[in-house]
GROMACS .gro file of C-alpha atoms in nm:
model
  483
    1UNK     CA    1   3.156   3.198   4.805
    2UNK     CA    2   3.079   3.575   4.768
    3UNK     CA    3   2.820   3.539   5.055
    4UNK     CA    4   3.071   3.358   5.259
    5UNK     CA    5   3.331   3.637   5.215
    6UNK     CA    6   3.075   3.895   5.308
    7UNK     CA    7   2.984   3.706   5.606
    8UNK     CA    8   3.347   3.662   5.722
    9UNK     CA    9   3.408   4.047   5.676
   10UNK     CA   10   3.089   4.119   5.874
   11UNK     CA   11   3.224   3.895   6.157
   12UNK     CA   12   3.571   4.056   6.139
   13UNK     CA   13   3.418   4.416   6.157
   14UNK     CA   14   3.197   4.314   6.451
   15UNK     CA   15   3.490   4.154   6.639
   16UNK     CA   16   3.694   4.470   6.575
   17UNK     CA   17   3.406   4.681   6.692
   18UNK     CA   18   3.379   4.458   7.018
   19UNK     CA   19   3.759   4.493   7.073
   20UNK     CA   20   3.740   4.869   7.044
   21UNK     CA   21   3.449   4.878   7.289
   22UNK     CA   22   3.648   4.670   7.537
   23UNK     CA   23   3.954   4.880   7.484
   24UNK     CA   24   3.739   5.204   7.554
   25UNK     CA   25   3.586   5.063   7.852
   26UNK     CA   26   3.903   4.937   7.993
   27UNK     CA   27   4.046   5.297   7.952
   28UNK     CA   28   3.737   5.448   8.121
   29UNK     CA   29   3.770   5.207   8.411
   30UNK     CA   30   4.141   5.286   8.460
   31UNK     CA   31   4.059   5.653   8.446
   32UNK     CA   32   3.788   5.626   8.709
   33UNK     CA   33   4.007   5.414   8.936
   34UNK     CA   34   4.282   5.672   8.895
   35UNK     CA   35   4.067   5.957   8.978
   36UNK     CA   36   3.932   5.778   9.278
   37UNK     CA   37   4.279   5.705   9.396
   38UNK     CA   38   4.386   6.050   9.357
   39UNK     CA   39   4.091   6.200   9.546
   40UNK     CA   40   4.148   5.956   9.827
   41UNK     CA   41   4.522   6.029   9.831
   42UNK     CA   42   4.466   6.397   9.837
   43UNK     CA   43   4.288   6.335  10.169
   44UNK     CA   44   4.541   6.071  10.302
   45UNK     CA   45   4.721   6.177  10.615
   46UNK     CA   46   5.035   5.986  10.497
   47UNK     CA   47   5.051   6.184  10.161
   48UNK     CA   48   4.962   6.519  10.328
   49UNK     CA   49   5.252   6.454  10.586
   50UNK     CA   50   5.494   6.401  10.305
   51UNK     CA   51   5.369   6.707  10.124
   52UNK     CA   52   5.423   6.920  10.426
   53UNK     CA   53   5.769   6.778  10.447
   54UNK     CA   54   5.852   6.858  10.088
   55UNK     CA   55   5.698   7.197  10.084
   56UNK     CA   56   5.818   7.326  10.423
   57UNK     CA   57   5.933   7.684  10.411
   58UNK     CA   58   6.309   7.777  10.415
   59UNK     CA   59   6.498   7.819  10.741
   60UNK     CA   60   6.431   8.146  10.926
   61UNK     CA   61   6.776   8.300  10.826
   62UNK     CA   62   6.827   8.528  10.530
   63UNK     CA   63   7.012   8.353  10.241
   64UNK     CA   64   6.931   8.000  10.322
   65UNK     CA   65   6.704   7.773  10.139
   66UNK     CA   66   6.522   7.447  10.210
   67UNK     CA   67   6.729   7.126  10.148
   68UNK     CA   68   6.534   6.814  10.097
   69UNK     CA   69   6.631   6.482  10.258
   70UNK     CA   70   6.650   6.151  10.093
   71UNK     CA   71   6.340   5.924  10.101
   72UNK     CA   72   6.517   5.663  10.333
   73UNK     CA   73   6.609   5.935  10.582
   74UNK     CA   74   6.235   6.045  10.576
   75UNK     CA   75   6.132   5.697  10.634
   76UNK     CA   76   6.365   5.639  10.931
   77UNK     CA   77   6.270   5.968  11.075
   78UNK     CA   78   5.903   5.866  11.076
   79UNK     CA   79   5.999   5.532  11.240
   80UNK     CA   80   6.184   5.697  11.515
   81UNK     CA   81   5.877   5.923  11.580
   82UNK     CA   82   5.681   5.594  11.635
   83UNK     CA   83   5.932   5.439  11.882
   84UNK     CA   84   6.203   5.277  11.655
   85UNK     CA   85   6.566   5.279  11.759
   86UNK     CA   86   6.858   5.052  11.658
   87UNK     CA   87   6.852   4.743  11.866
   88UNK     CA   88   6.479   4.760  11.954
   89UNK     CA   89   6.382   4.395  11.920
   90UNK     CA   90   6.006   4.477  11.874
   91UNK     CA   91   6.085   4.629  11.531
   92UNK     CA   92   6.168   4.498  11.184
   93UNK     CA   93   6.384   4.734  10.985
   94UNK     CA   94   6.335   4.642  10.627
   95UNK     CA   95   6.358   5.005  10.509
   96UNK     CA   96   6.713   5.110  10.547
   97UNK     CA   97   6.950   4.964  10.282
   98UNK     CA   98   7.211   4.838  10.511
   99UNK     CA   99   7.353   4.484  10.537
  100UNK     CA  100   7.391   4.300  10.865
  101UNK     CA  101   7.742   4.379  10.986
  102UNK     CA  102   7.806   4.095  11.242
  103UNK     CA  103   7.962   3.754  11.171
  104UNK     CA  104   7.792   3.537  10.909
  105UNK     CA  105   7.884   3.160  10.867
  106UNK     CA  106   8.199   3.058  10.689
  107UNK     CA  107   8.319   3.428  10.642
  108UNK     CA  108   8.690   3.499  10.709
  109UNK     CA  109   8.746   3.705  11.019
  110UNK     CA  110   8.745   4.078  10.974
  111UNK     CA  111   8.918   4.346  11.170
  112UNK     CA  112   8.736   4.485  11.472
  113UNK     CA  113   9.031   4.708  11.603
  114UNK     CA  114   9.258   4.954  11.420
  115UNK     CA  115   9.595   5.112  11.529
  116UNK     CA  116   9.788   5.395  11.371
  117UNK     CA  117  10.089   5.610  11.446
  118UNK     CA  118  10.084   5.977  11.493
  119UNK     CA  119  10.144   6.068  11.133
  120UNK     CA  120   9.813   5.906  11.042
  121UNK     CA  121   9.642   6.173  11.241
  122UNK     CA  122   9.746   6.399  10.941
  123UNK     CA  123   9.508   6.474  10.652
  124UNK     CA  124   9.518   6.185  10.402
  125UNK     CA  125   9.562   6.284  10.024
  126UNK     CA  126   9.217   6.391   9.890
  127UNK     CA  127   9.224   6.107   9.640
  128UNK     CA  128   9.319   5.860   9.918
  129UNK     CA  129   9.637   5.701  10.030
  130UNK     CA  130   9.838   5.534   9.745
  131UNK     CA  131   9.860   5.178   9.921
  132UNK     CA  132   9.468   5.162   9.924
  133UNK     CA  133   9.438   5.295   9.573
  134UNK     CA  134   9.689   5.037   9.457
  135UNK     CA  135   9.492   4.756   9.633
  136UNK     CA  136   9.160   4.864   9.477
  137UNK     CA  137   9.333   4.857   9.130
  138UNK     CA  138   9.492   4.517   9.207
  139UNK     CA  139   9.150   4.372   9.308
  140UNK     CA  140   8.988   4.495   8.989
  141UNK     CA  141   9.266   4.348   8.771
  142UNK     CA  142   9.257   4.018   8.948
  143UNK     CA  143   8.876   3.984   8.916
  144UNK     CA  144   8.794   4.131   8.570
  145UNK     CA  145   9.128   4.216   8.364
  146UNK     CA  146   9.325   3.890   8.375
  147UNK     CA  147   9.503   3.844   8.034
  148UNK     CA  148   9.417   4.198   7.924
  149UNK     CA  149   9.663   4.445   7.803
  150UNK     CA  150   9.520   4.755   7.965
  151UNK     CA  151   9.544   4.739   8.344
  152UNK     CA  152   9.432   4.968   8.623
  153UNK     CA  153   9.683   5.144   8.831
  154UNK     CA  154   9.652   5.359   9.159
  155UNK     CA  155   9.601   5.660   8.921
  156UNK     CA  156   9.273   5.513   8.805
  157UNK     CA  157   9.139   5.504   9.161
  158UNK     CA  158   8.990   5.783   9.382
  159UNK     CA  159   8.901   5.701   9.746
  160UNK     CA  160   8.598   5.879   9.892
  161UNK     CA  161   8.429   5.910  10.233
  162UNK     CA  162   8.118   5.705  10.115
  163UNK     CA  163   7.936   5.644   9.811
  164UNK     CA  164   7.734   5.965   9.812
  165UNK     CA  165   8.072   6.159   9.817
  166UNK     CA  166   8.185   5.962   9.521
  167UNK     CA  167   7.872   6.054   9.337
  168UNK     CA  168   7.894   6.420   9.447
  169UNK     CA  169   8.247   6.449   9.331
  170UNK     CA  170   8.155   6.292   8.982
  171UNK     CA  171   7.857   6.530   8.961
  172UNK     CA  172   8.080   6.823   9.044
  173UNK     CA  173   8.314   6.722   8.769
  174UNK     CA  174   8.045   6.687   8.491
  175UNK     CA  175   8.026   6.961   8.247
  176UNK     CA  176   7.737   7.122   8.050
  177UNK     CA  177   7.558   6.823   7.902
  178UNK     CA  178   7.247   6.612   7.924
  179UNK     CA  179   7.267   6.345   8.193
  180UNK     CA  180   7.045   6.043   8.136
  181UNK     CA  181   6.914   5.814   8.431
  182UNK     CA  182   6.671   5.546   8.460
  183UNK     CA  183   6.364   5.512   8.688
  184UNK     CA  184   6.320   5.364   8.945
  185UNK     CA  185   6.660   5.454   9.095
  186UNK     CA  186   6.841   5.492   9.421
  187UNK     CA  187   6.691   5.775   9.611
  188UNK     CA  188   7.004   5.985   9.677
  189UNK     CA  189   7.032   6.047   9.306
  190UNK     CA  190   6.757   6.307   9.336
  191UNK     CA  191   6.955   6.537   9.559
  192UNK     CA  192   7.287   6.492   9.358
  193UNK     CA  193   7.107   6.569   9.010
  194UNK     CA  194   6.935   6.874   9.180
  195UNK     CA  195   7.216   7.052   9.359
  196UNK     CA  196   7.479   7.058   9.073
  197UNK     CA  197   7.344   7.288   8.795
  198UNK     CA  198   7.611   7.242   8.519
  199UNK     CA  199   7.407   6.970   8.356
  200UNK     CA  200   7.053   6.892   8.269
  201UNK     CA  201   6.903   6.556   8.405
  202UNK     CA  202   6.674   6.355   8.192
  203UNK     CA  203   6.467   6.074   8.329
  204UNK     CA  204   6.396   5.754   8.141
  205UNK     CA  205   6.120   5.535   8.316
  206UNK     CA  206   6.151   5.162   8.293
  207UNK     CA  207   5.852   4.933   8.358
  208UNK     CA  208   5.790   4.582   8.513
  209UNK     CA  209   5.629   4.476   8.186
  210UNK     CA  210   5.969   4.483   8.022
  211UNK     CA  211   6.137   4.353   8.333
  212UNK     CA  212   6.296   4.700   8.390
  213UNK     CA  213   6.528   4.605   8.115
  214UNK     CA  214   6.699   4.822   7.853
  215UNK     CA  215   6.893   4.646   7.572
  216UNK     CA  216   7.222   4.778   7.434
  217UNK     CA  217   7.059   4.873   7.114
  218UNK     CA  218   6.789   5.069   7.314
  219UNK     CA  219   7.050   5.233   7.521
  220UNK     CA  220   7.231   5.342   7.208
  221UNK     CA  221   6.908   5.489   7.073
  222UNK     CA  222   6.843   5.697   7.378
  223UNK     CA  223   7.201   5.833   7.376
  224UNK     CA  224   7.173   5.938   7.017
  225UNK     CA  225   6.815   6.056   7.015
  226UNK     CA  226   6.874   6.277   7.323
  227UNK     CA  227   7.239   6.383   7.282
  228UNK     CA  228   7.327   6.246   7.610
  229UNK     CA  229   7.676   6.318   7.739
  230UNK     CA  230   7.657   6.082   8.053
  231UNK     CA  231   7.442   5.811   8.169
  232UNK     CA  232   7.419   5.714   8.539
  233UNK     CA  233   7.265   5.391   8.686
  234UNK     CA  234   7.295   5.147   8.963
  235UNK     CA  235   7.385   4.783   8.858
  236UNK     CA  236   7.250   4.568   8.999
  237UNK     CA  237   6.956   4.817   9.036
  238UNK     CA  238   6.843   4.962   9.361
  239UNK     CA  239   6.544   4.915   9.417
  240UNK     CA  240   6.428   4.658   9.150
  241UNK     CA  241   6.710   4.403   9.170
  242UNK     CA  242   6.741   4.399   8.794
  243UNK     CA  243   7.084   4.299   8.663
  244UNK     CA  244   7.280   4.386   8.357
  245UNK     CA  245   7.548   4.128   8.297
  246UNK     CA  246   7.737   3.917   8.035
  247UNK     CA  247   7.667   4.004   7.667
  248UNK     CA  248   7.426   4.272   7.746
  249UNK     CA  249   7.673   4.465   7.981
  250UNK     CA  250   7.935   4.416   7.715
  251UNK     CA  251   7.677   4.597   7.468
  252UNK     CA  252   7.648   4.886   7.713
  253UNK     CA  253   8.014   4.936   7.744
  254UNK     CA  254   8.041   4.924   7.362
  255UNK     CA  255   7.764   5.177   7.331
  256UNK     CA  256   7.942   5.417   7.557
  257UNK     CA  257   8.266   5.379   7.364
  258UNK     CA  258   8.097   5.421   7.022
  259UNK     CA  259   7.880   5.717   7.106
  260UNK     CA  260   8.138   5.883   7.333
  261UNK     CA  261   7.879   5.895   7.606
  262UNK     CA  262   8.022   5.845   7.960
  263UNK     CA  263   7.856   5.585   8.168
  264UNK     CA  264   7.867   5.595   8.558
  265UNK     CA  265   7.810   5.240   8.691
  266UNK     CA  266   7.709   5.239   9.055
  267UNK     CA  267   7.817   4.890   9.143
  268UNK     CA  268   7.761   4.898   9.518
  269UNK     CA  269   7.580   4.553   9.505
  270UNK     CA  270   7.813   4.374   9.262
  271UNK     CA  271   7.863   4.093   9.520
  272UNK     CA  272   7.485   4.032   9.567
  273UNK     CA  273   7.427   3.840   9.242
  274UNK     CA  274   7.160   3.561   9.225
  275UNK     CA  275   7.176   3.469   8.848
  276UNK     CA  276   7.404   3.187   8.904
  277UNK     CA  277   7.377   2.866   9.106
  278UNK     CA  278   7.536   2.813   9.437
  279UNK     CA  279   7.818   2.618   9.275
  280UNK     CA  280   7.943   2.942   9.137
  281UNK     CA  281   7.926   3.148   9.449
  282UNK     CA  282   8.202   3.403   9.468
  283UNK     CA  283   8.122   3.550   9.120
  284UNK     CA  284   8.083   3.918   9.102
  285UNK     CA  285   7.962   4.141   8.812
  286UNK     CA  286   8.136   4.468   8.697
  287UNK     CA  287   8.161   4.659   8.373
  288UNK     CA  288   8.533   4.658   8.437
  289UNK     CA  289   8.549   4.320   8.259
  290UNK     CA  290   8.439   4.459   7.927
  291UNK     CA  291   8.656   4.781   7.910
  292UNK     CA  292   8.923   4.780   7.641
  293UNK     CA  293   9.141   5.069   7.752
  294UNK     CA  294   9.107   5.169   8.116
  295UNK     CA  295   9.203   5.535   8.032
  296UNK     CA  296   9.005   5.570   7.717
  297UNK     CA  297   8.683   5.393   7.748
  298UNK     CA  298   8.429   5.642   7.907
  299UNK     CA  299   8.334   5.411   8.195
  300UNK     CA  300   8.336   5.524   8.565
  301UNK     CA  301   8.260   5.262   8.836
  302UNK     CA  302   8.158   5.359   9.189
  303UNK     CA  303   8.181   5.104   9.467
  304UNK     CA  304   8.311   5.053   9.824
  305UNK     CA  305   8.314   4.873  10.158
  306UNK     CA  306   7.977   4.989  10.245
  307UNK     CA  307   7.758   4.685  10.102
  308UNK     CA  308   7.990   4.423   9.952
  309UNK     CA  309   8.205   4.416  10.258
  310UNK     CA  310   7.929   4.491  10.509
  311UNK     CA  311   8.098   4.768  10.684
  312UNK     CA  312   7.890   5.083  10.612
  313UNK     CA  313   8.018   5.264  10.912
  314UNK     CA  314   8.378   5.279  10.791
  315UNK     CA  315   8.269   5.520  10.499
  316UNK     CA  316   8.554   5.401  10.274
  317UNK     CA  317   8.453   5.386   9.902
  318UNK     CA  318   8.607   5.450   9.563
  319UNK     CA  319   8.563   5.546   9.199
  320UNK     CA  320   8.754   5.363   8.930
  321UNK     CA  321   8.794   5.519   8.579
  322UNK     CA  322   9.027   5.705   8.346
  323UNK     CA  323   9.312   5.895   8.519
  324UNK     CA  324   9.189   6.245   8.394
  325UNK     CA  325   8.850   6.188   8.555
  326UNK     CA  326   9.006   6.072   8.876
  327UNK     CA  327   9.217   6.389   8.882
  328UNK     CA  328   8.908   6.592   8.835
  329UNK     CA  329   8.741   6.408   9.129
  330UNK     CA  330   9.027   6.474   9.360
  331UNK     CA  331   8.990   6.847   9.278
  332UNK     CA  332   8.629   6.835   9.349
  333UNK     CA  333   8.685   6.651   9.674
  334UNK     CA  334   8.924   6.926   9.794
  335UNK     CA  335   8.627   7.162   9.823
  336UNK     CA  336   8.346   6.921   9.887
  337UNK     CA  337   8.460   6.700  10.186
  338UNK     CA  338   8.838   6.679  10.195
  339UNK     CA  339   8.873   6.308  10.164
  340UNK     CA  340   8.832   5.982  10.359
  341UNK     CA  341   8.931   5.879  10.710
  342UNK     CA  342   9.297   5.824  10.713
  343UNK     CA  343   9.341   5.558  10.984
  344UNK     CA  344   9.043   5.354  10.839
  345UNK     CA  345   9.195   5.366  10.490
  346UNK     CA  346   9.503   5.174  10.626
  347UNK     CA  347   9.271   4.940  10.821
  348UNK     CA  348   9.085   4.861  10.496
  349UNK     CA  349   9.385   4.714  10.315
  350UNK     CA  350   9.353   4.347  10.419
  351UNK     CA  351   8.979   4.344  10.311
  352UNK     CA  352   9.104   4.422   9.954
  353UNK     CA  353   9.323   4.120   9.930
  354UNK     CA  354   9.178   3.920   9.626
  355UNK     CA  355   9.162   3.592   9.812
  356UNK     CA  356   8.998   3.744  10.119
  357UNK     CA  357   8.753   3.926   9.898
  358UNK     CA  358   8.670   3.597   9.707
  359UNK     CA  359   8.614   3.386  10.041
  360UNK     CA  360   8.407   3.675  10.189
  361UNK     CA  361   8.186   3.698   9.888
  362UNK     CA  362   8.124   3.310   9.870
  363UNK     CA  363   8.009   3.338  10.236
  364UNK     CA  364   7.799   3.651  10.172
  365UNK     CA  365   7.622   3.497   9.873
  366UNK     CA  366   7.536   3.173  10.068
  367UNK     CA  367   7.401   3.363  10.350
  368UNK     CA  368   7.194   3.621  10.169
  369UNK     CA  369   7.062   3.368   9.909
  370UNK     CA  370   6.888   3.184  10.195
  371UNK     CA  371   6.736   3.514  10.324
  372UNK     CA  372   6.620   3.605   9.967
  373UNK     CA  373   6.457   3.268   9.926
  374UNK     CA  374   6.282   3.295  10.259
  375UNK     CA  375   6.137   3.652  10.194
  376UNK     CA  376   6.027   3.569   9.839
  377UNK     CA  377   5.846   3.240   9.962
  378UNK     CA  378   5.667   3.421  10.249
  379UNK     CA  379   5.564   3.718  10.023
  380UNK     CA  380   5.417   3.454   9.787
  381UNK     CA  381   5.229   3.274  10.065
  382UNK     CA  382   5.083   3.608  10.172
  383UNK     CA  383   4.978   3.698   9.823
  384UNK     CA  384   5.210   3.994   9.756
  385UNK     CA  385   5.307   4.054   9.394
  386UNK     CA  386   5.667   4.075   9.295
  387UNK     CA  387   5.653   4.139   8.921
  388UNK     CA  388   6.031   4.099   8.856
  389UNK     CA  389   6.242   3.857   9.068
  390UNK     CA  390   6.566   4.038   9.184
  391UNK     CA  391   6.874   3.899   9.023
  392UNK     CA  392   7.099   4.130   9.222
  393UNK     CA  393   7.096   4.351   9.541
  394UNK     CA  394   6.938   4.260   9.871
  395UNK     CA  395   6.610   4.431   9.788
  396UNK     CA  396   6.263   4.311   9.675
  397UNK     CA  397   6.028   4.546   9.480
  398UNK     CA  398   5.675   4.476   9.574
  399UNK     CA  399   5.359   4.588   9.382
  400UNK     CA  400   5.063   4.675   9.611
  401UNK     CA  401   4.810   4.760   9.352
  402UNK     CA  402   4.575   4.467   9.420
  403UNK     CA  403   4.546   4.550   9.786
  404UNK     CA  404   4.258   4.752   9.935
  405UNK     CA  405   4.298   5.114  10.020
  406UNK     CA  406   4.505   5.247  10.191
  407UNK     CA  407   4.745   4.939  10.145
  408UNK     CA  408   4.738   4.982   9.774
  409UNK     CA  409   5.003   5.274   9.766
  410UNK     CA  410   5.354   5.276   9.911
  411UNK     CA  411   5.295   5.571  10.151
  412UNK     CA  412   4.971   5.423  10.300
  413UNK     CA  413   5.134   5.078  10.337
  414UNK     CA  414   5.429   5.233  10.505
  415UNK     CA  415   5.228   5.406  10.769
  416UNK     CA  416   5.012   5.099  10.839
  417UNK     CA  417   5.351   4.917  10.878
  418UNK     CA  418   5.477   5.161  11.143
  419UNK     CA  419   5.174   5.074  11.348
  420UNK     CA  420   5.293   4.703  11.338
  421UNK     CA  421   5.655   4.805  11.398
  422UNK     CA  422   5.781   4.718  11.054
  423UNK     CA  423   5.965   4.960  10.824
  424UNK     CA  424   5.960   4.957  10.437
  425UNK     CA  425   6.030   5.235  10.176
  426UNK     CA  426   5.758   5.375   9.964
  427UNK     CA  427   5.824   5.329   9.594
  428UNK     CA  428   5.759   5.694   9.517
  429UNK     CA  429   6.103   5.786   9.676
  430UNK     CA  430   6.256   5.595   9.400
  431UNK     CA  431   6.098   5.808   9.130
  432UNK     CA  432   6.402   6.026   9.117
  433UNK     CA  433   6.261   6.375   9.044
  434UNK     CA  434   6.525   6.650   9.038
  435UNK     CA  435   6.392   6.994   9.109
  436UNK     CA  436   6.047   6.841   9.185
  437UNK     CA  437   5.942   6.902   8.819
  438UNK     CA  438   5.675   6.626   8.810
  439UNK     CA  439   5.353   6.581   9.017
  440UNK     CA  440   5.392   6.348   9.317
  441UNK     CA  441   5.068   6.163   9.251
  442UNK     CA  442   5.161   6.085   8.880
  443UNK     CA  443   5.438   5.860   8.976
  444UNK     CA  444   5.423   5.527   8.802
  445UNK     CA  445   5.602   5.376   9.118
  446UNK     CA  446   5.346   5.513   9.351
  447UNK     CA  447   5.201   5.169   9.439
  448UNK     CA  448   5.526   4.991   9.511
  449UNK     CA  449   5.737   4.956   9.826
  450UNK     CA  450   6.095   4.825   9.856
  451UNK     CA  451   6.192   4.573  10.110
  452UNK     CA  452   6.544   4.539  10.233
  453UNK     CA  453   6.682   4.178  10.313
  454UNK     CA  454   6.989   4.335  10.478
  455UNK     CA  455   6.900   4.263  10.850
  456UNK     CA  456   6.931   3.936  11.031
  457UNK     CA  457   6.693   3.653  10.947
  458UNK     CA  458   6.516   3.704  11.279
  459UNK     CA  459   6.407   4.060  11.167
  460UNK     CA  460   6.295   3.939  10.827
  461UNK     CA  461   6.077   3.680  11.018
  462UNK     CA  462   5.952   3.956  11.246
  463UNK     CA  463   5.877   4.171  10.938
  464UNK     CA  464   5.680   3.895  10.745
  465UNK     CA  465   5.472   3.836  11.064
  466UNK     CA  466   5.388   4.212  11.084
  467UNK     CA  467   5.285   4.210  10.711
  468UNK     CA  468   5.049   3.920  10.793
  469UNK     CA  469   4.886   4.115  11.071
  470UNK     CA  470   4.842   4.403  10.839
  471UNK     CA  471   4.665   4.191  10.593
  472UNK     CA  472   4.441   4.037  10.857
  473UNK     CA  473   4.369   4.380  10.997
  474UNK     CA  474   4.230   4.489  10.648
  475UNK     CA  475   4.066   4.144  10.602
  476UNK     CA  476   4.270   4.060  10.302
  477UNK     CA  477   4.252   3.689  10.186
  478UNK     CA  478   4.585   3.534  10.137
  479UNK     CA  479   4.670   3.216   9.944
  480UNK     CA  480   4.799   3.043  10.262
  481UNK     CA  481   4.461   3.122  10.437
  482UNK     CA  482   4.259   3.007  10.139
  483UNK     CA  483   4.444   2.675  10.143
   0.00000   0.00000   0.00000
């Protein structure tokens, strides 16, 4: 038995040694691959072009500095240089995060004209006209606060000229504290977190291996370990489509309440929910459902007509939260942009009717669910990797690592896409990097692209055909071809 024991120990030691060798070999291979990619990327025209854009000198006037543009604006600018324009039927715009704005089946009719009297030519109140603020509050109460003692009123609502304006007002009202945010995240957060200097932004990368997920307990640990005063995130997440809902969302709200850390929920895609069956269409997700006291719980919600009502050109959005924060946002708006369009605020009132909103959401979810299914199926047929299925938004987050160079990185794939008249957004733009403190090539999202399902189905079909041409051009075998 002693000999048997010694023999087993030797086998175990040899197995551990083999495992260590494999582990070391794997690390060496990954290092070599990373260095090889870095050297190629440093010579890549796509990367050098972006470098030039990011590092361009300040304007030729004393006292002014360079102001960076969002990643999506860079993408659309490059596309226009190659011949894209809105309405060009040769192109597929899967880049810009805009929903189709025309009629969709079974949706209630929406206004296409607006009338107003001469007094509506005056400035609107910076916090928005009271009837619209009341309508927003009533919609949230009808959707999420039935039977709850604490109800929203117009004093809990601030109307803003677009979502970026809402985020900018909130940023202007944040005091000296640490602001935590998660990666990958909506590209405009980078500029908002850079321009306002009162607070210090702290990034927390999330990864596909964990489904880009963070439990309520993990959130609480982040807040306490880093002394966070504010956390900001999009839910559902732009670009991954990850959704926090139900018990987990309740845990997040509870964590904010218990730790006295404010959470800003960007809920612009709260109607694009895919975690339920078609029989439950019309269901939306919001942190408002788990708030105990609307004036005490430190929860701020940002939403608007842009995505969920499919009218991005109206620039009518809102923030919902405690009255004192709404007052601070109104003060910030008085010097940032002065308020939203007065006539369109009045025109928006019918869209906020709870029954209209429910019927419109049912039609939206049915229509976009079909587009989502089509794109995911085509991507699978072409051999693209989608590590995490999107449970919200109208985006798909695609991993390119298994493709040959230059298709294996977002910028390279994007530039090749322009040659085939299809637009996507490189993943690196969602590595929100305030102040450019981290090296561009070190981004964990360098080898991803975001695809938008916003356009009409015919554009999505055109885009998938373009991706197939790109793969054939680089002789990439696809599962559909192999079959």
